[in-house]
Tab-separated table of C-alpha atoms in Angstrom:
chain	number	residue	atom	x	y	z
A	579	UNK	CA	0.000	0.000	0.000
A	580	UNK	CA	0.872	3.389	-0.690
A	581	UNK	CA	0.708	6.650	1.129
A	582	UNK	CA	0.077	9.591	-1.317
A	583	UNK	CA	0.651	12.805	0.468
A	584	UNK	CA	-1.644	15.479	-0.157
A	585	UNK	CA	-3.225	18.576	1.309
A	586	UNK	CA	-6.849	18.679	2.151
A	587	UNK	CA	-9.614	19.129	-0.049
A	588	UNK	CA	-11.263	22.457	-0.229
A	589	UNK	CA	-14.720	24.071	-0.671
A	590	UNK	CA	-16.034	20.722	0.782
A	591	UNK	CA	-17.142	21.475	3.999
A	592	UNK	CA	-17.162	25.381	3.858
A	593	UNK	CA	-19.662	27.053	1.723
A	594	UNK	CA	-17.287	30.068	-0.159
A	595	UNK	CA	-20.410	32.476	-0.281
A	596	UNK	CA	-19.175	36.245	1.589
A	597	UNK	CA	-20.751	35.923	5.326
A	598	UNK	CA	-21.625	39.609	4.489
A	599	UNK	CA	-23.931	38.234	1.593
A	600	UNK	CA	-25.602	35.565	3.659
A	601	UNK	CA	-26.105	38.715	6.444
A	602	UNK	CA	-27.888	41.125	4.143
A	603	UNK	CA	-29.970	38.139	2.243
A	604	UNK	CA	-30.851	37.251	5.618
A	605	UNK	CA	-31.746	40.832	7.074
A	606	UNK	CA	-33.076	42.351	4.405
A	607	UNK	CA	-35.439	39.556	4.030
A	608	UNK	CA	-36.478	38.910	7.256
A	609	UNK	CA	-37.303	42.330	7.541
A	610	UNK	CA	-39.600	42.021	4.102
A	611	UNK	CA	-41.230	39.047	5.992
A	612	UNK	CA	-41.411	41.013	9.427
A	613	UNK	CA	-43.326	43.718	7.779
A	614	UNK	CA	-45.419	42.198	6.003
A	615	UNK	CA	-46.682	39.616	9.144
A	616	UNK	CA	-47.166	43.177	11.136
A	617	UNK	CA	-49.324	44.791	8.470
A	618	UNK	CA	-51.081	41.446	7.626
A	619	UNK	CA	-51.993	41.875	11.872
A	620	UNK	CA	-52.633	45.765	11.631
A	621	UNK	CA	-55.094	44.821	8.912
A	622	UNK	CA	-57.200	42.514	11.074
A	623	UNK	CA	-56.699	44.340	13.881
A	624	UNK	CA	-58.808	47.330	11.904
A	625	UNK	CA	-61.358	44.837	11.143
A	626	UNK	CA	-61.841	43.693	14.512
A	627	UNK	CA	-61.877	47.256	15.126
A	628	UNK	CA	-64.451	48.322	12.724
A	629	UNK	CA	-66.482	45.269	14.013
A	630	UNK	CA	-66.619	46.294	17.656
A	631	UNK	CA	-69.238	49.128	18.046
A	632	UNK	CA	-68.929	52.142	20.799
A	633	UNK	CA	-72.014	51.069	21.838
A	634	UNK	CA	-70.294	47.585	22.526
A	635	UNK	CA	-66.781	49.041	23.426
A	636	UNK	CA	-68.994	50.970	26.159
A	637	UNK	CA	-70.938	47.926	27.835
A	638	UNK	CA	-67.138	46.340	28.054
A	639	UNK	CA	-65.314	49.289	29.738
A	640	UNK	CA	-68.270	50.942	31.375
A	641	UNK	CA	-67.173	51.295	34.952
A	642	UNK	CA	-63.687	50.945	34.009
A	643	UNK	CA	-61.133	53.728	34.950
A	644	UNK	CA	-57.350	53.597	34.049
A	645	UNK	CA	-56.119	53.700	37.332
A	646	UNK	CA	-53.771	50.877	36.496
A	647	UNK	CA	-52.172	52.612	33.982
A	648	UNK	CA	-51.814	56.221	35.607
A	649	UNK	CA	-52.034	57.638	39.272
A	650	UNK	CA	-55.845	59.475	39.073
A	651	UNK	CA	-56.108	62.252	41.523
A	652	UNK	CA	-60.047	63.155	41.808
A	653	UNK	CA	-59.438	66.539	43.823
A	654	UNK	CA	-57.844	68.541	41.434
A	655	UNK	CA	-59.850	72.162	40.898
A	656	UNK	CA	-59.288	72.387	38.030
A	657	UNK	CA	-60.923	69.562	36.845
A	658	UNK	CA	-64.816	71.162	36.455
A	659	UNK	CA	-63.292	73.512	34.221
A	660	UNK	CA	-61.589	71.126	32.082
A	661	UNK	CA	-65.108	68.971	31.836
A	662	UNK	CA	-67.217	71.984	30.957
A	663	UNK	CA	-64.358	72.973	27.830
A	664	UNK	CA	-64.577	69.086	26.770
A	665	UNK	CA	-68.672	69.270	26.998
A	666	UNK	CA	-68.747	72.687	24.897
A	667	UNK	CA	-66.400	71.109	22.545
A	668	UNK	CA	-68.020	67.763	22.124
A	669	UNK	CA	-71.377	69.704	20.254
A	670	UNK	CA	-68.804	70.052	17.324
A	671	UNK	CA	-68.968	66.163	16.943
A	672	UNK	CA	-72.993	65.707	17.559
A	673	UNK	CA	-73.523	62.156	16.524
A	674	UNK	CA	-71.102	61.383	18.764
A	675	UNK	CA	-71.821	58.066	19.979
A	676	UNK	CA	-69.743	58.090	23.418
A	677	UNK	CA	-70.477	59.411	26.692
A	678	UNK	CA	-66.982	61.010	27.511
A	679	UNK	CA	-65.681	61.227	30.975
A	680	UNK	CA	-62.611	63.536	32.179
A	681	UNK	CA	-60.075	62.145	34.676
A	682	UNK	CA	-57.041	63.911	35.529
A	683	UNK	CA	-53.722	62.024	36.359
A	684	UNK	CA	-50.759	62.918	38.939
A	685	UNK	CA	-47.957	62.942	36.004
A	686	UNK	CA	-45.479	66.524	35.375
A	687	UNK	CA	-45.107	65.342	31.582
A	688	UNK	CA	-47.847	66.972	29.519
A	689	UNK	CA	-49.752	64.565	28.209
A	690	UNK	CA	-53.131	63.886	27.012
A	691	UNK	CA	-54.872	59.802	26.719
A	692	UNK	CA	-57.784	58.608	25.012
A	693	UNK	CA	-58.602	55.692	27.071
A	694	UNK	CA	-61.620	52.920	25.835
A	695	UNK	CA	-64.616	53.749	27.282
A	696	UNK	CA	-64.837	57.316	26.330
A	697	UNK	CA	-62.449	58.738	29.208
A	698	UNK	CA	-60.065	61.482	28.533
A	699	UNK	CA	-57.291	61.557	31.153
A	700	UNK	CA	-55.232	65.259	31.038
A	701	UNK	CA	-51.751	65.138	33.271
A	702	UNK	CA	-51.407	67.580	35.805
A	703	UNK	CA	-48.308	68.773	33.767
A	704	UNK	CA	-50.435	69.179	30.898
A	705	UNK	CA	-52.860	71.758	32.666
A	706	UNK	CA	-49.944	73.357	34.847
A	707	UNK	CA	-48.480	74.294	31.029
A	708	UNK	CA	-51.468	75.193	29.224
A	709	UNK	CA	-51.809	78.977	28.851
A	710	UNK	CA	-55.104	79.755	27.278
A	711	UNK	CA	-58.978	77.692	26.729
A	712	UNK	CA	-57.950	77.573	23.330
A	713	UNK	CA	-55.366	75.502	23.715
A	714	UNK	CA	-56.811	73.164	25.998
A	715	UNK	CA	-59.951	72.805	23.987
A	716	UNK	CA	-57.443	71.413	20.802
A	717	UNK	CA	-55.754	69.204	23.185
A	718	UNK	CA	-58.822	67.431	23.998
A	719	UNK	CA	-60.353	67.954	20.781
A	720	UNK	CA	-57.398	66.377	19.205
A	721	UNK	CA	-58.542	63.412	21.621
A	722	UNK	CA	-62.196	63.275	20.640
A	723	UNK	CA	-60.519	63.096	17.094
A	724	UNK	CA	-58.477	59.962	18.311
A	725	UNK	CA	-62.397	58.301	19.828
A	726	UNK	CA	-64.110	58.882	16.186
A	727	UNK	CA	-61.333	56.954	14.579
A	728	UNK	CA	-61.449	54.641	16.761
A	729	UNK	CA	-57.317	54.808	17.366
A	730	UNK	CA	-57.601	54.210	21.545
A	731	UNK	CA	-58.772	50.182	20.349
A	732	UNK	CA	-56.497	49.969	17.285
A	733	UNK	CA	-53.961	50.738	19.712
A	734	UNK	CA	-54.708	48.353	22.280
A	735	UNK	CA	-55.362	45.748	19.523
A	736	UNK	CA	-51.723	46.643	18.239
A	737	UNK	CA	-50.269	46.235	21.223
A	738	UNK	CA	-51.994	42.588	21.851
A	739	UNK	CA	-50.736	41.741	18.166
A	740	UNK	CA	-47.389	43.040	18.670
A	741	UNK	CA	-46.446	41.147	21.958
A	742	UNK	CA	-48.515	37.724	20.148
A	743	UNK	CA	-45.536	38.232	17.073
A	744	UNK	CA	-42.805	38.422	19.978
A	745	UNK	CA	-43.747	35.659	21.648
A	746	UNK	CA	-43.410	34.044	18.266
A	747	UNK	CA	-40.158	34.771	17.307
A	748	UNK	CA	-38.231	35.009	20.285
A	749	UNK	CA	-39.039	30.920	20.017
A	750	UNK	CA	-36.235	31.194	17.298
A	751	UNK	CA	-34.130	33.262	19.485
A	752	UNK	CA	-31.824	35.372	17.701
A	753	UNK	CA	-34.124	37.124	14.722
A	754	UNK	CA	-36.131	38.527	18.152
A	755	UNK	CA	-34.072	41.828	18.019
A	756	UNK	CA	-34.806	42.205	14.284
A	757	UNK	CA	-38.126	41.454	14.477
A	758	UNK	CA	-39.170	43.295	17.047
A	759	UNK	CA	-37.643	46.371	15.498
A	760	UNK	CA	-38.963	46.092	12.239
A	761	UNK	CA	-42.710	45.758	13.954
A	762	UNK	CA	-42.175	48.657	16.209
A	763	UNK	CA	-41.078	50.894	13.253
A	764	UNK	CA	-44.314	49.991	11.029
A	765	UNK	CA	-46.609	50.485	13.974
A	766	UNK	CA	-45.165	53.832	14.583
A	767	UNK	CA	-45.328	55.267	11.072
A	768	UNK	CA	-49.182	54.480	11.697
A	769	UNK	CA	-49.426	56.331	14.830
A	770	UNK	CA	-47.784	59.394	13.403
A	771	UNK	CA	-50.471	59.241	10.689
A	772	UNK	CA	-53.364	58.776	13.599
A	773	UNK	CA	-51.868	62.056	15.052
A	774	UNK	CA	-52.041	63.875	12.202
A	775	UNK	CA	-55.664	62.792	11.619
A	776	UNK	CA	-57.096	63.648	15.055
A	777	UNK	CA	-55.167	66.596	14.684
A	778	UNK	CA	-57.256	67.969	11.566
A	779	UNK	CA	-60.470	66.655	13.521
A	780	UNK	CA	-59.876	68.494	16.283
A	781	UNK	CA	-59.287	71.807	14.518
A	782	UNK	CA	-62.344	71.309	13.286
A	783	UNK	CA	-63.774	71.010	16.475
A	784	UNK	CA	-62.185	73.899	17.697
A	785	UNK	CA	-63.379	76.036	14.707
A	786	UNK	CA	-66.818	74.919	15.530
A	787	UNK	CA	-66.814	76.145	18.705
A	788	UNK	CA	-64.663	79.679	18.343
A	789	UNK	CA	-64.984	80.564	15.237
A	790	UNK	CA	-61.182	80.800	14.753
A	791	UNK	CA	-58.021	78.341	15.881
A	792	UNK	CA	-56.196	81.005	17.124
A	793	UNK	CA	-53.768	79.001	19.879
A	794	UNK	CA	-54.823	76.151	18.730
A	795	UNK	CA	-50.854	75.039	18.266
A	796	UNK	CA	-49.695	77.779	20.872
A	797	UNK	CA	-49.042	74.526	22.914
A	798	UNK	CA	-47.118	72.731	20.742
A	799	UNK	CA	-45.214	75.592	20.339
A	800	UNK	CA	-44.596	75.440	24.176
A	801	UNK	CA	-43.313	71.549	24.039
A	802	UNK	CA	-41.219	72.871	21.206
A	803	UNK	CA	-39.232	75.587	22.805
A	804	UNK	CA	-39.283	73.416	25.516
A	805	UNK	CA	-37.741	70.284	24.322
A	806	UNK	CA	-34.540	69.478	22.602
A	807	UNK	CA	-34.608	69.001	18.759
A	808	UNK	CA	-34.715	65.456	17.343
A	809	UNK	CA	-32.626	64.277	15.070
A	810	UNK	CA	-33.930	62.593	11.426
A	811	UNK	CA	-33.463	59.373	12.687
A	812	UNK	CA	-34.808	60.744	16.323
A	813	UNK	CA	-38.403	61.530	14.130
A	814	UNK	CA	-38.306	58.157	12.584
A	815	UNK	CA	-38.590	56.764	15.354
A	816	UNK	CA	-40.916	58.608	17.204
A	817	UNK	CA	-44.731	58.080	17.844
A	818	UNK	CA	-46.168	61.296	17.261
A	819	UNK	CA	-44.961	63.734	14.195
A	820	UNK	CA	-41.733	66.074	15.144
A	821	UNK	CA	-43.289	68.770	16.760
A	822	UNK	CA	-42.376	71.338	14.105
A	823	UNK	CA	-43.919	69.312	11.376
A	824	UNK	CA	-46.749	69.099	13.111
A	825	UNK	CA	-46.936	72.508	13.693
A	826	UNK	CA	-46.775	73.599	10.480
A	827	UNK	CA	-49.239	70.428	9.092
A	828	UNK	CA	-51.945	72.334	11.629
A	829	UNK	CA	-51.296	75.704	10.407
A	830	UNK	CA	-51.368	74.404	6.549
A	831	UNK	CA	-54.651	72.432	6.889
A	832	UNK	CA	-56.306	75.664	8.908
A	833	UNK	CA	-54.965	78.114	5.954
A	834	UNK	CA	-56.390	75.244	3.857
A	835	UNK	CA	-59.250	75.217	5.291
A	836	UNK	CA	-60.144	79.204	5.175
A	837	UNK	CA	-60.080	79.523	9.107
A	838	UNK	CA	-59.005	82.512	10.710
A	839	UNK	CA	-55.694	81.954	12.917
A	840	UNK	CA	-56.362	85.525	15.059
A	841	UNK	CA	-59.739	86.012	17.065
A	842	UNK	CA	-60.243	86.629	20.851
A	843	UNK	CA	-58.696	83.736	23.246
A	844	UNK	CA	-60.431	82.869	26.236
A	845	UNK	CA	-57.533	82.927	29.590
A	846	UNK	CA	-57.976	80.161	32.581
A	847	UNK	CA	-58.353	81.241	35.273
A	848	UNK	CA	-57.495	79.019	37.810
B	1070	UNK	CA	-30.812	63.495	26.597
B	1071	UNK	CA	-34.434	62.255	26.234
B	1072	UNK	CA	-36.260	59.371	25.053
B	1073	UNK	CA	-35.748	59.768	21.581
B	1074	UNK	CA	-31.731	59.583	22.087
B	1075	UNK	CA	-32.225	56.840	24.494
B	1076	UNK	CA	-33.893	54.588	21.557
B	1077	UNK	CA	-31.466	56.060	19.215
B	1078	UNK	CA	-28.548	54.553	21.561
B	1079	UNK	CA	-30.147	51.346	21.568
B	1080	UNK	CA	-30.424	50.758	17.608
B	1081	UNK	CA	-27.263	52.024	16.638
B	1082	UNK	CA	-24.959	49.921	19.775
B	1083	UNK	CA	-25.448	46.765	18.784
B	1084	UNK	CA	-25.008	47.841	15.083
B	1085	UNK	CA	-21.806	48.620	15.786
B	1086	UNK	CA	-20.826	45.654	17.865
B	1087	UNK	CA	-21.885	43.996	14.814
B	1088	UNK	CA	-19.909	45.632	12.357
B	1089	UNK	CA	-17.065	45.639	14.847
B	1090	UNK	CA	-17.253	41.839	15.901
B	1091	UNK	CA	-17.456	40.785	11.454
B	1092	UNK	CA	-14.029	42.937	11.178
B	1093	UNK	CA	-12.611	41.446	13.906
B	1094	UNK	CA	-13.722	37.335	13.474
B	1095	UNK	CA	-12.925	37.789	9.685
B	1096	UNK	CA	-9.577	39.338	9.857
B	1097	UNK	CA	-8.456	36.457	12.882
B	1098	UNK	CA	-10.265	33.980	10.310
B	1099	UNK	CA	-8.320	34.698	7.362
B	1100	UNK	CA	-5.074	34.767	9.572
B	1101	UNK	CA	-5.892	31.592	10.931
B	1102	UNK	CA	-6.623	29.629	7.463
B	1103	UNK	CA	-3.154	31.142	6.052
B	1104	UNK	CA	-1.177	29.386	9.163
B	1105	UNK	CA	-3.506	26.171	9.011
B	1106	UNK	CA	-2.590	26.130	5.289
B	1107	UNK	CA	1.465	26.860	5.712
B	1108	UNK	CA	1.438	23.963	8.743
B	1109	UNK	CA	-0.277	21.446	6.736
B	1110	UNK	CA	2.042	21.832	3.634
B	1111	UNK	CA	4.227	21.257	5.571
B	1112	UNK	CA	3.010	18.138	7.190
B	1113	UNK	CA	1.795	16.838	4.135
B	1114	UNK	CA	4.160	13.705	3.824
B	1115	UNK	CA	3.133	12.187	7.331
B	1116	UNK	CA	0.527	9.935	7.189
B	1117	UNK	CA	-2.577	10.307	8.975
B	1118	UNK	CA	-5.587	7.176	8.261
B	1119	UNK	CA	-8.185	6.283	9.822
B	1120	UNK	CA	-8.062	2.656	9.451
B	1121	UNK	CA	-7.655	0.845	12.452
B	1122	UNK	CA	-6.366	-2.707	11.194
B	1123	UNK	CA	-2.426	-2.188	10.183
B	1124	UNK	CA	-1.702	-3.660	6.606
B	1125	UNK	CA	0.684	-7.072	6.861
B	1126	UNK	CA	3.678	-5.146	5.582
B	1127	UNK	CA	4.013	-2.692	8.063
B	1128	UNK	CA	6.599	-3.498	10.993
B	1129	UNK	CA	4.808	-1.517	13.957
B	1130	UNK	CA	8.298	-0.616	16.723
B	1131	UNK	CA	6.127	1.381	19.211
B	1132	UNK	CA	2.775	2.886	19.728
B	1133	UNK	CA	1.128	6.133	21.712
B	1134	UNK	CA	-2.137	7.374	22.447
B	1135	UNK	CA	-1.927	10.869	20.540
B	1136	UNK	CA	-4.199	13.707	20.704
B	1137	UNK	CA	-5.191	17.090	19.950
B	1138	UNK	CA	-7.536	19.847	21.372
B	1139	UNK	CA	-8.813	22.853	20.463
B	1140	UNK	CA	-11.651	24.826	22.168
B	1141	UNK	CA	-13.392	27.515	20.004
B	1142	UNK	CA	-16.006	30.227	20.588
B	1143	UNK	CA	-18.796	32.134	18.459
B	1144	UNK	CA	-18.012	35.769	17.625
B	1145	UNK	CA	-21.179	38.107	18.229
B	1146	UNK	CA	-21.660	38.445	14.191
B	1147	UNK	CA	-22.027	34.808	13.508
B	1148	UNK	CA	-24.011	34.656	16.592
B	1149	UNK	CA	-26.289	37.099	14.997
B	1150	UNK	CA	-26.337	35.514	11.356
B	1151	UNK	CA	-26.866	32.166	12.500
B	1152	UNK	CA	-29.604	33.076	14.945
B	1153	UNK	CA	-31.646	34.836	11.913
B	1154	UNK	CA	-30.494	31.345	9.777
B	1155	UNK	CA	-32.178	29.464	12.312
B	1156	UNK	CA	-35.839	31.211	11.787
B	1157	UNK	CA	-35.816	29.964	8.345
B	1158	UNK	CA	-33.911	26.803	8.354
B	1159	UNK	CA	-30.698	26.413	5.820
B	1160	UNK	CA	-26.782	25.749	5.823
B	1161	UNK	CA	-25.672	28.094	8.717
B	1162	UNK	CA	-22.839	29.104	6.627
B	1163	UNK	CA	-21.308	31.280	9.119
B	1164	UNK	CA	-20.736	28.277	11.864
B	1165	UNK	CA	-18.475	26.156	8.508
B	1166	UNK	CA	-15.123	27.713	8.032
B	1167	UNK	CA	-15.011	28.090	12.417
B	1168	UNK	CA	-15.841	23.862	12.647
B	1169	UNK	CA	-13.613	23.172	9.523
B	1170	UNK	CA	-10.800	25.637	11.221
B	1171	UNK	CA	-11.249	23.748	14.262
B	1172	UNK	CA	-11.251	20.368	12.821
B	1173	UNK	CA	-8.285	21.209	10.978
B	1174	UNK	CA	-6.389	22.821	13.880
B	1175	UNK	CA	-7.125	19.760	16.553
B	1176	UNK	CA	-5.605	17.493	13.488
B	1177	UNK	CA	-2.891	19.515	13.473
B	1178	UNK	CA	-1.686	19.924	16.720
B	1179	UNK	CA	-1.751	15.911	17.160
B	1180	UNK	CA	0.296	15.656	13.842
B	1181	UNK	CA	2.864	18.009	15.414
B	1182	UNK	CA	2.600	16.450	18.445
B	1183	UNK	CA	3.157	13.091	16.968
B	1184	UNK	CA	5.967	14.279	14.883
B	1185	UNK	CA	7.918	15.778	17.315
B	1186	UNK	CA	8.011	12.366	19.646
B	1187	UNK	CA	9.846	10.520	16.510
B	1188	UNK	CA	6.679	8.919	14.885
B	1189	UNK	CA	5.700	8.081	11.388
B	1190	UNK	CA	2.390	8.264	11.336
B	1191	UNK	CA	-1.055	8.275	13.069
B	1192	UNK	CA	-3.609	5.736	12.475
B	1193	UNK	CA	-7.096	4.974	13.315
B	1194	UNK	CA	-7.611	9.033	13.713
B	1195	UNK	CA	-11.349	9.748	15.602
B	1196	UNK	CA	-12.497	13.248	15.791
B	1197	UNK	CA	-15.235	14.258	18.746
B	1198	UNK	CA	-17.143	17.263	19.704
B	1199	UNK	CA	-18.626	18.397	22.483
B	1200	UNK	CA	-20.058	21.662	23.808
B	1201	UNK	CA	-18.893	23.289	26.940
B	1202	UNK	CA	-21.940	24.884	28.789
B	1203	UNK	CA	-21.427	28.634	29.658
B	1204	UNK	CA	-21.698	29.623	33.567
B	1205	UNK	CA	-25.198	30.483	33.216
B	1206	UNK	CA	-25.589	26.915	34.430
B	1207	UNK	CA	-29.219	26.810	33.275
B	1208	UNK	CA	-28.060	24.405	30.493
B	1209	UNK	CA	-28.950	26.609	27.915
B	1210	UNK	CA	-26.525	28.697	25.927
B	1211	UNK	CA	-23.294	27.719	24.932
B	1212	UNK	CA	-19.562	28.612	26.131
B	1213	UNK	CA	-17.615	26.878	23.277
B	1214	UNK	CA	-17.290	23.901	21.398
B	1215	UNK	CA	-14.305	21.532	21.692
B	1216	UNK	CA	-12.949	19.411	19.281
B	1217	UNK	CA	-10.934	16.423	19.648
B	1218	UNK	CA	-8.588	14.965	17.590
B	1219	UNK	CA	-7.137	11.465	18.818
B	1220	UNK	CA	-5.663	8.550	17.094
B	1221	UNK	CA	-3.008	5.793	17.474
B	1222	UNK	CA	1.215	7.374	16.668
B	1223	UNK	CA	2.962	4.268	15.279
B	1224	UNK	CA	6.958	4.549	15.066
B	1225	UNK	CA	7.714	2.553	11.676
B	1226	UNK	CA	10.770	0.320	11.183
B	1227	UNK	CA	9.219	-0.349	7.364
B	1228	UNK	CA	6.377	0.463	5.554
């Protein structure tokens, strides 16, 4: 017998495609599939939406406060006042088929939630910054704007769909991070289109009641000067529209719209 | 510093641990394959079979249990790749070259081994694996693999 010696055999046991190639094949279409799972869910979840009537959305939650979600303080003053702008500004929207309810949570960050149900909870920050009627009437008419398109149950429904597609993929470990990123950026481009609309509602609402939207985005221009400027990626990733846009989205759609932006502002007095 | 930079922090650190760890495992790869490939030229005349019967004609002097060891770990890229691989099923390319590397390093260092103790060959060569369990201790997760390269040295009067 005879030895021949030789050197090993390659491109047996090693594929000789670039690791970089196999990366982006992988990534890019993973992320394809990721996006197109979420929408596919963001589609039913509209359905199911669509399906579920206030009248029905009201026998579920009726009794129902958030207190779970946010510290509800019921001895605030200023709280009557807040429920008699809301009631003036709900005859804008007469076929209105909820029976709102105002709540006002212990929180300094100004912030305004449209809870199921048809309760409105204002922060304690948020009415500490406001500095006129006007804009606390768009503030909550921006939330009656979120109730009539029904975006307080799309985004619970997103949120259920969102951790059922985790739980799925974090079976297979590793594509979790990707996954979960990819679903998180397609729900939030739909939010910051949700804004936008309950924005233009509650203008509308506003303009019903006033007869101009003058300070209508005075408080937006308030979070503005107050906060520090995202960057581009900063307002992709964001929720809500960069507060400038926004700004200037209001202002375009009230031009638009033939509204006057100057009239006589009613001041809080509390 | 608010939220926004917060997420922003998030999505861009492991990005660059990423990028950082593929530069890193493929520059020690390709340095590794070029010394793998110089050592086995030059060990390319010593015989190494797997056979485990001797043929008639060869007059066996001594014998030693010979062996070779080498313990390897995942960088955080193929890590990554292979844990999107394993969503959708496939050749995890990425894991190859590091188990063929290994292979061809524990081979190696029992040729050498072998060589340098005044032998002629190895026969009956076995290679095992097994995986080393990180200090999680939960079982799951995986500190390294080791491979094991063992066979019998034969010092030759003939052959």
């Amino acid at each position: 017998m005879r030895y021949v010696p030789r050197s090993p055999r390659e491109g047996i046991n090693v594929s000789d495609e670039h690791p970089l190639k196999e990366a982006a094949v992988l990534v890019v279409g993973l992320s394809f599939l990721f996006a197109i799972v979420m929408l596919s869910l963001v589609f039913i979840v509209d359905l199911v939406v669509v399906a579920v009537s206030p009248e029905t959305e009201a026998r579920i939650f009726s009794g129902w406060t958030p207190g779970g979600i946010v510290e509800l303080v019921d001895d605030d003053s200023r709280q009557r006042a807040v429920a008699g702008v809301l009631q003036r500004i709900e005859t804008g929207w007469p076929d209105s088929p909820y029976d709102f309810r105002l709540l006002v949570a212990d929180d300094d960050e100004p912030n305004a939630l449209a809870v199921p149900g048809g309760v409105i909870v204002v922060t304690t920050g948020l009415l500490d910054k406001v500095g006129s009627e006007n804009e606390l009437a768009f503030v909550l008419a921006h939330e009656l704007g979120h109730f009539r398109n029904r975006d307080h149950l799309r985004g619970i429904g997103r949120g259920v769909a969102l951790a059922i597609f985790y739980a799925a993929i974090s079976g297979g470990s590793g594509g979790a991070d990707i996954g979960i990123a990819v679903a998180d950026l397609t729900l939030r481009q739909f939010s910051r289109d949700q804004e936008a609309a309950a924005d233009r509602f509650g203008l509308e609402l506003v303009q019903a009641e006033y007869g101009h939207v003058a300070d209508s985005w005075r408080f937006f221009e308030r979070l503005r000067d107050t906060e520090a400027q995202p960057g581009i990626m900063a307002a992709y990733l964001s929720t809500h529209p960069d507060t400038g846009d926004r700004i200037e989205d209001i202002r375009r759609y009230a031009r638009d719209s033939g509204w006057s932006t100057v009239g006589r502002t009613t001041p809080l007095d509390w | 510093m608010g939220l926004e930079t917060i997420q922003l922090v998030n999505f861009l650190l492991p990005l660059g641990l990423l990028v950082f760890a593929y530069l890193l495992g493929a520059w020690i790869e390709r340095r590794h394959y070029r010394d793998i490939l110089a050592r086995e030229a030059g060990l390319r005349s010593f015989p190494v079979v797997t056979f485990e019967t001797l043929p008639d004609n060869w007059q066996v002097e001594s014998v030693e249990l010979v062996s070779g060891s080498v313990v390897i770990s995942l960088d955080y890229f193929k890590r990554v790749i292979a844990g999107l691989r394993a969503l959708v099923g496939g050749r995890v390319k990425t894991y190859e070259p590091l188990l063929d590397r290994a292979r061809r390093e524990a081979v190696l260092r029992m040729v050498e081994h072998a060589q340098a103790n005044g032998y002629d060959a190895i026969a009956n060569v076995r290679l095992e694996t097994s995986r080393l369990a990180n200090s999680r201790g939960d079982g799951n997760g995986t500190a390294g693999i080791e491979m094991l390269a063992f066979g019998t040295a034969l010092s030759l009067s003939r052959r």
